[in-house]
CSV table of N, CA and C in Angstrom, one decimal:
chain,number,residue,atom,x,y,z
A,1456,UNK,N,9.2,1.4,5.0
A,1456,UNK,CA,10.3,1.7,4.0
A,1456,UNK,C,10.2,1.1,2.7
A,1457,UNK,N,10.4,1.8,1.7
A,1457,UNK,CA,10.3,1.4,0.3
A,1457,UNK,C,11.5,0.7,-0.1
A,1458,UNK,N,11.4,-0.4,-0.9
A,1458,UNK,CA,12.4,-1.1,-1.6
A,1458,UNK,C,13.0,-0.3,-2.6
A,1459,UNK,N,14.2,0.0,-2.8
A,1459,UNK,CA,14.8,0.9,-3.9
A,1459,UNK,C,15.4,0.0,-5.0
A,1460,UNK,N,15.4,-1.2,-4.8
A,1460,UNK,CA,15.8,-2.2,-5.9
A,1460,UNK,C,15.0,-2.1,-7.1
A,1461,UNK,N,15.4,-1.9,-8.2
A,1461,UNK,CA,14.5,-2.0,-9.4
A,1461,UNK,C,14.2,-3.4,-9.7
A,1462,UNK,N,13.0,-3.6,-10.2
A,1462,UNK,CA,12.7,-5.0,-10.7
A,1462,UNK,C,13.6,-5.5,-11.8
A,1463,UNK,N,13.8,-6.8,-11.8
A,1463,UNK,CA,14.6,-7.4,-12.9
A,1463,UNK,C,13.6,-7.5,-14.1
A,1464,UNK,N,14.2,-7.0,-15.2
A,1464,UNK,CA,13.5,-7.1,-16.6
A,1464,UNK,C,14.2,-8.2,-17.3
A,1465,UNK,N,13.7,-9.2,-17.7
A,1465,UNK,CA,14.3,-10.3,-18.5
A,1465,UNK,C,14.0,-10.2,-19.8
A,1466,UNK,N,15.0,-10.7,-20.8
A,1466,UNK,CA,14.9,-10.5,-22.2
A,1466,UNK,C,13.9,-11.5,-22.7
A,1467,UNK,N,13.9,-12.8,-22.0
A,1467,UNK,CA,13.0,-13.8,-22.5
A,1467,UNK,C,12.3,-14.4,-21.3
A,1468,UNK,N,11.0,-14.7,-21.4
A,1468,UNK,CA,10.2,-15.4,-20.5
A,1468,UNK,C,9.6,-16.6,-21.1
A,1469,UNK,N,10.0,-17.9,-20.7
A,1469,UNK,CA,9.4,-19.1,-21.2
A,1469,UNK,C,8.4,-19.6,-20.1
A,1470,UNK,N,7.1,-19.8,-20.7
A,1470,UNK,CA,5.9,-20.4,-19.8
A,1470,UNK,C,5.9,-21.9,-20.1
A,1471,UNK,N,6.3,-22.5,-19.0
A,1471,UNK,CA,6.3,-24.0,-19.1
A,1471,UNK,C,7.7,-24.6,-19.1
A,1472,UNK,N,8.0,-25.5,-18.1
A,1472,UNK,CA,9.4,-26.1,-18.1
A,1472,UNK,C,9.3,-27.5,-18.5
A,1473,UNK,N,8.4,-27.8,-19.5
A,1473,UNK,CA,8.2,-29.3,-20.1
A,1473,UNK,C,9.2,-29.3,-21.3
A,1474,UNK,N,9.0,-30.4,-22.2
A,1474,UNK,CA,9.9,-30.6,-23.3
A,1474,UNK,C,10.0,-29.4,-24.2
A,1475,UNK,N,8.9,-28.7,-24.4
A,1475,UNK,CA,8.9,-27.7,-25.4
A,1475,UNK,C,9.6,-26.5,-24.9
A,1476,UNK,N,9.3,-26.1,-23.7
A,1476,UNK,CA,10.1,-25.0,-22.9
A,1476,UNK,C,11.6,-25.3,-22.9
A,1477,UNK,N,12.0,-26.5,-22.6
A,1477,UNK,CA,13.3,-26.9,-22.5
A,1477,UNK,C,14.0,-26.8,-23.9
A,1478,UNK,N,13.3,-27.3,-24.9
A,1478,UNK,CA,13.8,-27.1,-26.3
A,1478,UNK,C,14.0,-25.8,-26.8
A,1479,UNK,N,13.0,-24.8,-26.4
A,1479,UNK,CA,13.2,-23.4,-26.7
A,1479,UNK,C,14.4,-22.9,-26.0
A,1480,UNK,N,14.6,-23.2,-24.7
A,1480,UNK,CA,15.6,-22.6,-23.9
A,1480,UNK,C,17.0,-23.1,-24.6
A,1481,UNK,N,17.0,-24.4,-25.0
A,1481,UNK,CA,18.2,-24.9,-25.5
A,1481,UNK,C,18.5,-24.2,-26.9
A,1482,UNK,N,17.5,-24.0,-27.7
A,1482,UNK,CA,17.7,-23.4,-29.0
A,1482,UNK,C,18.2,-22.0,-28.9
A,1483,UNK,N,17.6,-21.2,-27.9
A,1483,UNK,CA,18.0,-19.9,-27.7
A,1483,UNK,C,19.5,-19.7,-27.2
A,1484,UNK,N,20.0,-20.8,-26.5
A,1484,UNK,CA,21.3,-20.7,-26.0
A,1484,UNK,C,22.3,-21.5,-26.9
A,1485,UNK,N,21.9,-21.8,-28.1
A,1485,UNK,CA,22.7,-22.6,-29.1
A,1485,UNK,C,23.8,-21.7,-29.5
A,1486,UNK,N,25.1,-22.2,-29.6
A,1486,UNK,CA,26.2,-21.4,-30.1
A,1486,UNK,C,26.2,-21.5,-31.7
A,1487,UNK,N,25.7,-22.6,-32.3
A,1487,UNK,CA,25.6,-22.6,-33.7
A,1487,UNK,C,24.2,-22.9,-34.3
A,1488,UNK,N,23.5,-21.8,-34.6
A,1488,UNK,CA,22.2,-22.0,-35.0
A,1488,UNK,C,22.0,-22.7,-36.2
A,1489,UNK,N,21.0,-23.8,-36.1
A,1489,UNK,CA,20.9,-24.6,-37.2
A,1489,UNK,C,20.5,-24.0,-38.6
A,1490,UNK,N,20.0,-22.7,-38.4
A,1490,UNK,CA,19.6,-22.0,-39.7
A,1490,UNK,C,20.7,-21.8,-40.6
A,1491,UNK,N,22.0,-21.7,-39.9
A,1491,UNK,CA,23.1,-21.4,-40.9
A,1491,UNK,C,24.1,-22.5,-41.1
A,1492,UNK,N,23.7,-23.7,-40.6
A,1492,UNK,CA,24.6,-24.9,-40.8
A,1492,UNK,C,23.6,-26.1,-41.3
A,1493,UNK,N,24.3,-26.8,-42.1
A,1493,UNK,CA,23.6,-28.1,-42.6
A,1493,UNK,C,23.8,-29.2,-41.5
A,1494,UNK,N,22.9,-30.2,-41.5
A,1494,UNK,CA,23.1,-31.3,-40.6
A,1494,UNK,C,24.5,-31.8,-40.5
A,1495,UNK,N,25.1,-32.0,-41.7
A,1495,UNK,CA,26.4,-32.6,-41.7
A,1495,UNK,C,27.4,-31.6,-41.1
A,1496,UNK,N,27.3,-30.4,-41.3
A,1496,UNK,CA,28.2,-29.3,-40.8
A,1496,UNK,C,28.1,-29.4,-39.2
A,1497,UNK,N,26.8,-29.5,-38.8
A,1497,UNK,CA,26.5,-29.6,-37.3
A,1497,UNK,C,27.2,-30.8,-36.7
A,1498,UNK,N,27.0,-32.0,-37.3
A,1498,UNK,CA,27.5,-33.2,-36.9
A,1498,UNK,C,29.0,-33.1,-36.7
A,1499,UNK,N,29.6,-32.5,-37.8
A,1499,UNK,CA,31.0,-32.5,-37.9
A,1499,UNK,C,31.6,-31.4,-36.8
A,1500,UNK,N,30.9,-30.4,-36.7
A,1500,UNK,CA,31.2,-29.3,-35.7
A,1500,UNK,C,31.2,-29.9,-34.3
A,1501,UNK,N,30.1,-30.6,-33.9
A,1501,UNK,CA,29.9,-31.2,-32.7
A,1501,UNK,C,31.0,-32.2,-32.3
A,1502,UNK,N,31.3,-33.1,-33.3
A,1502,UNK,CA,32.3,-34.1,-33.1
A,1502,UNK,C,33.6,-33.4,-32.8
A,1503,UNK,N,34.0,-32.3,-33.6
A,1503,UNK,CA,35.2,-31.7,-33.4
A,1503,UNK,C,35.2,-31.0,-31.9
A,1504,UNK,N,34.1,-30.4,-31.7
A,1504,UNK,CA,34.1,-29.6,-30.3
A,1504,UNK,C,34.2,-30.7,-29.1
A,1505,UNK,N,33.6,-31.9,-29.3
A,1505,UNK,CA,33.5,-32.8,-28.2
A,1505,UNK,C,35.0,-33.6,-28.1
A,1506,UNK,N,35.7,-33.7,-29.3
A,1506,UNK,CA,36.9,-34.5,-29.2
A,1506,UNK,C,38.1,-33.7,-29.5
A,1507,UNK,N,38.2,-32.5,-29.8
A,1507,UNK,CA,39.3,-31.6,-30.2
A,1507,UNK,C,40.2,-31.4,-29.1
A,1508,UNK,N,39.8,-31.5,-27.7
A,1508,UNK,CA,40.6,-31.3,-26.6
A,1508,UNK,C,41.5,-32.7,-26.3
A,1509,UNK,N,41.0,-33.6,-26.9
A,1509,UNK,CA,41.7,-35.0,-26.6
A,1509,UNK,C,42.6,-35.5,-27.7
A,1510,UNK,N,42.6,-35.0,-28.8
A,1510,UNK,CA,43.4,-35.5,-29.9
A,1510,UNK,C,43.8,-34.5,-30.9
A,1511,UNK,N,44.8,-34.7,-31.7
A,1511,UNK,CA,45.4,-33.7,-32.7
A,1511,UNK,C,44.4,-34.0,-34.0
A,1512,UNK,N,44.0,-32.8,-34.6
A,1512,UNK,CA,43.3,-32.8,-35.8
A,1512,UNK,C,44.0,-32.1,-36.8
A,1513,UNK,N,44.0,-32.8,-38.0
A,1513,UNK,CA,44.8,-32.2,-39.1
A,1513,UNK,C,43.9,-31.4,-40.1
A,1514,UNK,N,44.1,-30.2,-40.4
A,1514,UNK,CA,43.5,-29.3,-41.2
A,1514,UNK,C,43.7,-29.8,-42.6
A,1515,UNK,N,42.6,-30.1,-43.3
A,1515,UNK,CA,42.7,-30.6,-44.7
A,1515,UNK,C,43.2,-29.5,-45.6
A,1516,UNK,N,42.9,-28.2,-45.6
A,1516,UNK,CA,43.5,-27.3,-46.5
A,1516,UNK,C,44.9,-26.9,-46.3
A,1517,UNK,N,45.4,-26.8,-45.0
A,1517,UNK,CA,46.6,-26.2,-44.8
A,1517,UNK,C,47.6,-27.2,-44.3
A,1518,UNK,N,47.1,-28.5,-44.0
A,1518,UNK,CA,47.9,-29.5,-43.6
A,1518,UNK,C,48.4,-29.4,-42.2
A,1519,UNK,N,48.2,-28.3,-41.5
A,1519,UNK,CA,48.6,-28.0,-40.2
A,1519,UNK,C,47.9,-28.8,-39.2
A,1520,UNK,N,48.6,-29.2,-38.1
A,1520,UNK,CA,48.1,-30.1,-37.0
A,1520,UNK,C,47.7,-29.1,-35.8
A,1521,UNK,N,46.5,-29.3,-35.3
A,1521,UNK,CA,46.2,-28.5,-34.1
A,1521,UNK,C,46.3,-29.5,-32.9
A,1522,UNK,N,47.0,-29.0,-31.9
A,1522,UNK,CA,47.4,-29.8,-30.7
A,1522,UNK,C,46.2,-29.9,-29.7
A,1523,UNK,N,46.0,-30.9,-28.9
A,1523,UNK,CA,44.9,-30.9,-27.9
A,1523,UNK,C,44.9,-29.6,-27.1
A,1524,UNK,N,43.9,-29.0,-26.7
A,1524,UNK,CA,43.8,-27.9,-25.9
A,1524,UNK,C,43.0,-28.0,-24.7
A,1525,UNK,N,43.3,-27.3,-23.6
A,1525,UNK,CA,42.4,-27.4,-22.4
A,1525,UNK,C,41.0,-26.9,-22.7
A,1526,UNK,N,40.0,-27.4,-22.0
A,1526,UNK,CA,38.6,-26.9,-22.2
A,1526,UNK,C,38.5,-25.4,-22.0
A,1527,UNK,N,38.0,-24.6,-23.0
A,1527,UNK,CA,37.9,-23.2,-22.8
A,1527,UNK,C,36.9,-22.8,-21.8
A,1528,UNK,N,37.0,-21.7,-21.1
A,1528,UNK,CA,36.2,-21.3,-20.2
A,1528,UNK,C,34.7,-21.1,-20.7
A,1529,UNK,N,33.8,-21.5,-20.0
A,1529,UNK,CA,32.3,-21.4,-20.4
A,1529,UNK,C,32.0,-19.9,-20.5
A,1530,UNK,N,31.2,-19.6,-21.6
A,1530,UNK,CA,30.8,-18.2,-21.7
A,1530,UNK,C,29.4,-18.0,-21.2
A,1531,UNK,N,29.0,-16.9,-20.8
A,1531,UNK,CA,27.6,-16.8,-20.4
A,1531,UNK,C,26.7,-16.6,-21.5
A,1532,UNK,N,25.4,-17.0,-21.2
A,1532,UNK,CA,24.4,-16.8,-22.1
A,1532,UNK,C,24.3,-15.3,-22.5
A,1533,UNK,N,23.7,-15.1,-23.6
A,1533,UNK,CA,23.5,-13.7,-24.0
A,1533,UNK,C,22.2,-13.1,-23.4
A,1534,UNK,N,21.3,-13.9,-23.2
A,1534,UNK,CA,20.0,-13.3,-22.7
A,1534,UNK,C,19.7,-13.6,-21.3
A,1535,UNK,N,19.0,-12.8,-20.7
A,1535,UNK,CA,18.5,-13.0,-19.4
A,1535,UNK,C,17.1,-13.8,-19.5
A,1536,UNK,N,17.0,-15.0,-18.9
A,1536,UNK,CA,15.8,-15.8,-19.2
A,1536,UNK,C,15.2,-16.2,-18.0
A,1537,UNK,N,13.9,-16.1,-17.9
A,1537,UNK,CA,13.1,-16.6,-16.7
A,1537,UNK,C,12.1,-17.7,-17.3
A,1538,UNK,N,12.1,-18.8,-16.6
A,1538,UNK,CA,11.2,-19.9,-16.9
A,1538,UNK,C,10.1,-20.0,-15.9
A,1539,UNK,N,8.8,-19.9,-16.2
A,1539,UNK,CA,7.8,-20.0,-15.2
A,1539,UNK,C,7.0,-21.4,-15.5
A,1540,UNK,N,6.9,-22.1,-14.4
A,1540,UNK,CA,6.1,-23.4,-14.5
A,1540,UNK,C,5.4,-23.6,-13.1
A,1541,UNK,N,4.0,-23.8,-13.1
A,1541,UNK,CA,3.3,-24.1,-12.0
A,1541,UNK,C,3.4,-25.6,-11.4
A,1542,UNK,N,4.2,-26.4,-12.3
A,1542,UNK,CA,4.2,-27.7,-11.8
A,1542,UNK,C,5.4,-28.0,-10.8
A,1543,UNK,N,6.3,-27.1,-10.8
A,1543,UNK,CA,7.4,-27.3,-9.9
A,1543,UNK,C,8.6,-26.4,-10.3
A,1544,UNK,N,9.6,-26.5,-9.4
A,1544,UNK,CA,10.8,-25.5,-9.7
A,1544,UNK,C,12.0,-26.0,-10.5
A,1545,UNK,N,11.8,-27.2,-11.1
A,1545,UNK,CA,12.8,-27.8,-11.9
A,1545,UNK,C,12.3,-28.1,-13.3
A,1546,UNK,N,13.2,-28.2,-14.2
A,1546,UNK,CA,12.9,-28.6,-15.5
A,1546,UNK,C,12.1,-30.0,-15.5
A,1547,UNK,N,11.1,-30.2,-16.3
A,1547,UNK,CA,10.4,-31.3,-16.6
A,1547,UNK,C,9.8,-31.8,-15.2
A,1548,UNK,N,9.4,-31.1,-14.4
A,1548,UNK,CA,8.8,-31.6,-13.1
A,1548,UNK,C,7.6,-32.4,-13.3
A,1549,UNK,N,6.7,-31.7,-14.1
A,1549,UNK,CA,5.3,-32.6,-14.4
A,1549,UNK,C,5.7,-33.9,-15.1
A,1550,UNK,N,6.5,-33.7,-16.2
A,1550,UNK,CA,7.0,-34.8,-17.1
A,1550,UNK,C,7.4,-36.0,-16.1
A,1551,UNK,N,8.3,-35.6,-15.2
A,1551,UNK,CA,8.9,-36.6,-14.4
A,1551,UNK,C,7.8,-37.3,-13.3
A,1552,UNK,N,7.0,-36.4,-12.9
A,1552,UNK,CA,5.9,-36.9,-12.0
A,1552,UNK,C,5.1,-37.9,-12.7
A,1553,UNK,N,4.6,-37.5,-13.8
A,1553,UNK,CA,3.7,-38.4,-14.7
A,1553,UNK,C,4.4,-39.7,-15.1
A,1554,UNK,N,5.7,-39.7,-15.4
A,1554,UNK,CA,6.5,-40.9,-15.7
A,1554,UNK,C,6.4,-41.8,-14.5
A,1555,UNK,N,6.7,-41.3,-13.2
A,1555,UNK,CA,6.6,-42.1,-12.1
A,1555,UNK,C,5.2,-42.5,-11.8
A,1556,UNK,N,4.2,-41.7,-11.9
A,1556,UNK,CA,2.8,-42.0,-11.7
A,1556,UNK,C,2.3,-43.3,-12.6
A,1557,UNK,N,2.6,-43.1,-13.9
A,1557,UNK,CA,2.2,-44.2,-14.8
A,1557,UNK,C,3.2,-45.3,-15.0
A,1558,UNK,N,4.3,-45.3,-14.2
A,1558,UNK,CA,5.4,-46.3,-14.2
A,1558,UNK,C,6.0,-46.5,-15.6
A,1559,UNK,N,6.3,-45.4,-16.3
A,1559,UNK,CA,6.9,-45.4,-17.5
A,1559,UNK,C,8.4,-45.6,-17.4
A,1560,UNK,N,8.9,-46.6,-17.9
A,1560,UNK,CA,10.2,-47.0,-17.8
A,1560,UNK,C,11.3,-46.4,-19.0
A,1561,UNK,N,10.6,-46.4,-20.2
A,1561,UNK,CA,11.4,-46.0,-21.3
A,1561,UNK,C,10.6,-45.0,-22.0
A,1562,UNK,N,11.3,-44.1,-22.6
A,1562,UNK,CA,10.7,-43.1,-23.5
A,1562,UNK,C,10.7,-43.8,-24.9
A,1563,UNK,N,9.5,-44.0,-25.4
A,1563,UNK,CA,9.4,-44.7,-26.7
A,1563,UNK,C,9.4,-43.8,-27.8
A,1564,UNK,N,10.5,-42.9,-28.0
A,1564,UNK,CA,10.6,-42.0,-29.1
A,1564,UNK,C,12.0,-42.3,-29.7
A,1565,UNK,N,12.2,-42.0,-31.0
A,1565,UNK,CA,13.5,-42.1,-31.6
A,1565,UNK,C,14.4,-41.1,-30.9
A,1566,UNK,N,15.6,-41.5,-30.8
A,1566,UNK,CA,16.6,-40.7,-30.1
A,1566,UNK,C,16.9,-39.4,-30.8
A,1567,UNK,N,16.5,-39.3,-32.0
A,1567,UNK,CA,16.7,-37.9,-32.7
A,1567,UNK,C,15.7,-36.9,-32.3
A,1568,UNK,N,14.7,-37.5,-31.6
A,1568,UNK,CA,13.6,-36.4,-31.1
A,1568,UNK,C,14.0,-36.1,-29.6
A,1569,UNK,N,15.0,-35.3,-29.5
A,1569,UNK,CA,15.4,-34.9,-28.2
A,1569,UNK,C,15.6,-33.5,-28.0
A,1570,UNK,N,15.9,-32.8,-27.0
A,1570,UNK,CA,15.9,-31.4,-26.8
A,1570,UNK,C,17.1,-30.7,-27.3
A,1571,UNK,N,18.2,-31.3,-27.7
A,1571,UNK,CA,19.3,-30.5,-28.1
A,1571,UNK,C,19.4,-30.3,-29.5
A,1572,UNK,N,19.0,-29.1,-30.0
A,1572,UNK,CA,18.9,-28.8,-31.3
A,1572,UNK,C,20.3,-28.6,-32.1
A,1573,UNK,N,21.4,-28.5,-31.3
A,1573,UNK,CA,22.7,-28.5,-31.9
A,1573,UNK,C,23.4,-29.7,-32.1
A,1574,UNK,N,22.9,-30.9,-31.6
A,1574,UNK,CA,23.6,-32.1,-31.7
A,1574,UNK,C,22.6,-33.2,-31.8
A,1575,UNK,N,22.2,-33.6,-33.1
A,1575,UNK,CA,21.2,-34.6,-33.2
A,1575,UNK,C,21.6,-35.9,-32.6
A,1576,UNK,N,22.8,-36.3,-32.6
A,1576,UNK,CA,23.3,-37.5,-32.0
A,1576,UNK,C,23.8,-37.4,-30.6
A,1577,UNK,N,23.4,-36.2,-29.9
A,1577,UNK,CA,23.9,-36.1,-28.6
A,1577,UNK,C,23.5,-37.1,-27.5
A,1578,UNK,N,22.2,-37.6,-27.6
A,1578,UNK,CA,21.8,-38.6,-26.8
A,1578,UNK,C,22.4,-39.8,-26.9
A,1579,UNK,N,22.7,-40.3,-28.1
A,1579,UNK,CA,23.5,-41.5,-28.5
A,1579,UNK,C,24.8,-41.3,-27.9
A,1580,UNK,N,25.4,-40.2,-28.0
A,1580,UNK,CA,26.8,-40.1,-27.6
A,1580,UNK,C,26.8,-40.2,-26.1
A,1581,UNK,N,25.8,-39.5,-25.5
A,1581,UNK,CA,25.7,-39.5,-24.0
A,1581,UNK,C,25.6,-40.9,-23.4
A,1582,UNK,N,24.8,-41.7,-24.1
A,1582,UNK,CA,24.5,-43.1,-23.8
A,1582,UNK,C,25.8,-43.9,-23.8
A,1583,UNK,N,26.5,-43.8,-24.8
A,1583,UNK,CA,27.8,-44.6,-24.9
A,1583,UNK,C,28.8,-44.1,-23.9
A,1584,UNK,N,29.0,-42.7,-23.8
A,1584,UNK,CA,30.0,-42.2,-22.8
A,1584,UNK,C,29.8,-42.6,-21.4
A,1585,UNK,N,28.5,-42.9,-21.1
A,1585,UNK,CA,28.2,-43.3,-19.7
A,1585,UNK,C,27.9,-44.7,-19.5
A,1586,UNK,N,28.1,-45.5,-20.6
A,1586,UNK,CA,27.9,-46.9,-20.5
A,1586,UNK,C,26.5,-47.4,-20.2
A,1587,UNK,N,25.6,-46.7,-20.9
A,1587,UNK,CA,24.2,-47.0,-20.7
A,1587,UNK,C,23.5,-47.5,-21.9
A,1588,UNK,N,24.4,-48.1,-22.9
A,1588,UNK,CA,23.8,-48.7,-24.2
A,1588,UNK,C,22.8,-49.7,-24.0
A,1589,UNK,N,22.9,-50.5,-22.8
A,1589,UNK,CA,22.0,-51.6,-22.5
A,1589,UNK,C,20.5,-51.1,-22.4
A,1590,UNK,N,20.4,-49.8,-22.1
A,1590,UNK,CA,19.0,-49.2,-22.1
A,1590,UNK,C,18.5,-48.9,-23.4
A,1591,UNK,N,19.2,-48.9,-24.5
A,1591,UNK,CA,18.7,-48.6,-25.8
A,1591,UNK,C,17.8,-49.8,-26.3
A,1592,UNK,N,16.5,-49.4,-26.8
A,1592,UNK,CA,15.8,-50.4,-27.3
A,1592,UNK,C,15.3,-50.1,-28.7
A,1593,UNK,N,15.5,-50.9,-29.6
A,1593,UNK,CA,15.2,-50.6,-31.0
A,1593,UNK,C,13.7,-50.6,-31.1
A,1594,UNK,N,13.2,-49.5,-32.0
A,1594,UNK,CA,11.7,-49.3,-32.2
A,1594,UNK,C,11.6,-49.7,-33.7
A,1595,UNK,N,11.0,-50.8,-33.9
A,1595,UNK,CA,10.7,-51.4,-35.3
A,1595,UNK,C,9.7,-50.6,-36.1
A,1596,UNK,N,10.0,-50.2,-37.3
A,1596,UNK,CA,9.1,-49.6,-38.1
A,1596,UNK,C,9.3,-48.0,-37.9
A,1597,UNK,N,10.2,-47.5,-37.3
A,1597,UNK,CA,10.5,-46.2,-36.9
A,1597,UNK,C,10.7,-45.2,-38.1
A,1598,UNK,N,10.0,-44.2,-38.1
A,1598,UNK,CA,10.1,-43.2,-39.3
A,1598,UNK,C,11.6,-42.8,-39.5
A,1599,UNK,N,12.1,-42.9,-40.7
A,1599,UNK,CA,13.4,-42.7,-41.0
A,1599,UNK,C,14.3,-43.9,-41.1
A,1600,UNK,N,13.9,-45.0,-40.7
A,1600,UNK,CA,14.6,-46.3,-40.7
A,1600,UNK,C,14.2,-47.2,-41.8
A,1601,UNK,N,13.2,-46.7,-42.5
A,1601,UNK,CA,12.7,-47.7,-43.7
A,1601,UNK,C,13.7,-47.6,-44.7
A,1602,UNK,N,13.7,-48.9,-45.4
A,1602,UNK,CA,14.6,-49.1,-46.5
A,1602,UNK,C,13.9,-48.4,-47.8
A,1603,UNK,N,14.7,-47.7,-48.5
A,1603,UNK,CA,14.3,-47.1,-49.8
A,1603,UNK,C,14.1,-48.3,-50.9
A,1604,UNK,N,13.5,-48.1,-52.0
A,1604,UNK,CA,13.3,-49.0,-53.0
A,1604,UNK,C,14.6,-49.5,-53.5
A,1605,UNK,N,15.6,-48.6,-53.6
A,1605,UNK,CA,16.9,-49.0,-54.2
A,1605,UNK,C,17.6,-49.9,-53.1
A,1606,UNK,N,17.5,-49.5,-51.8
A,1606,UNK,CA,18.1,-50.3,-50.7
A,1606,UNK,C,17.4,-51.8,-50.7
A,1607,UNK,N,16.0,-51.8,-50.9
A,1607,UNK,CA,15.5,-53.1,-51.0
A,1607,UNK,C,16.0,-53.9,-52.1
A,1608,UNK,N,16.0,-53.3,-53.3
A,1608,UNK,CA,16.5,-54.0,-54.5
A,1608,UNK,C,17.9,-54.6,-54.3
A,1609,UNK,N,18.9,-53.8,-53.7
A,1609,UNK,CA,20.2,-54.1,-53.4
A,1609,UNK,C,20.2,-55.3,-52.5
A,1610,UNK,N,19.3,-55.2,-51.5
A,1610,UNK,CA,19.2,-56.3,-50.4
A,1610,UNK,C,18.7,-57.6,-51.1
A,1611,UNK,N,17.8,-57.5,-52.0
A,1611,UNK,CA,17.3,-58.7,-52.8
A,1611,UNK,C,18.4,-59.3,-53.6
A,1612,UNK,N,19.1,-58.4,-54.2
A,1612,UNK,CA,20.2,-58.8,-55.2
A,1612,UNK,C,21.4,-59.6,-54.5
A,1613,UNK,N,21.6,-59.1,-53.3
A,1613,UNK,CA,22.7,-59.7,-52.5
A,1613,UNK,C,22.3,-61.1,-51.8
A,1614,UNK,N,20.9,-61.3,-51.8
A,1614,UNK,CA,20.5,-62.5,-51.2
A,1614,UNK,C,20.3,-62.5,-49.7
A,1615,UNK,N,20.3,-61.3,-49.1
A,1615,UNK,CA,20.0,-61.2,-47.6
A,1615,UNK,C,18.6,-61.0,-47.3
């Protein structure tokens, strides 16, 4: 007997469920593509989205107050996506296996190098929301943390 079910045709196929595949999937499911928003706009939008249901926010232009709202229902993604990975059936299977194998306790990357393209400070927010700030370790000499010549001059002038 022949199966009459047509094969599923996916809009997107991602090969590899590691950090890059996960970043691609996150980017494709992003509600606010970074190509049309600045970093500051993204940061403000994500803050509002995260906190708007818990507090009143005043509109600067109209002066109107928005009341806290219940969480809106989740909308489905636009694309049918299939992720293929020979390492396992979950995201980051090989990554997690190698971390256990080499006994890696901390990811030594700046927190802004993570997979959520829509919220640059998402990992930091998650850390504080879940009381895990004791796990944060400062990386000295990290790119983006250097002082500019103006900041160094100001620091010298203040005697610090």
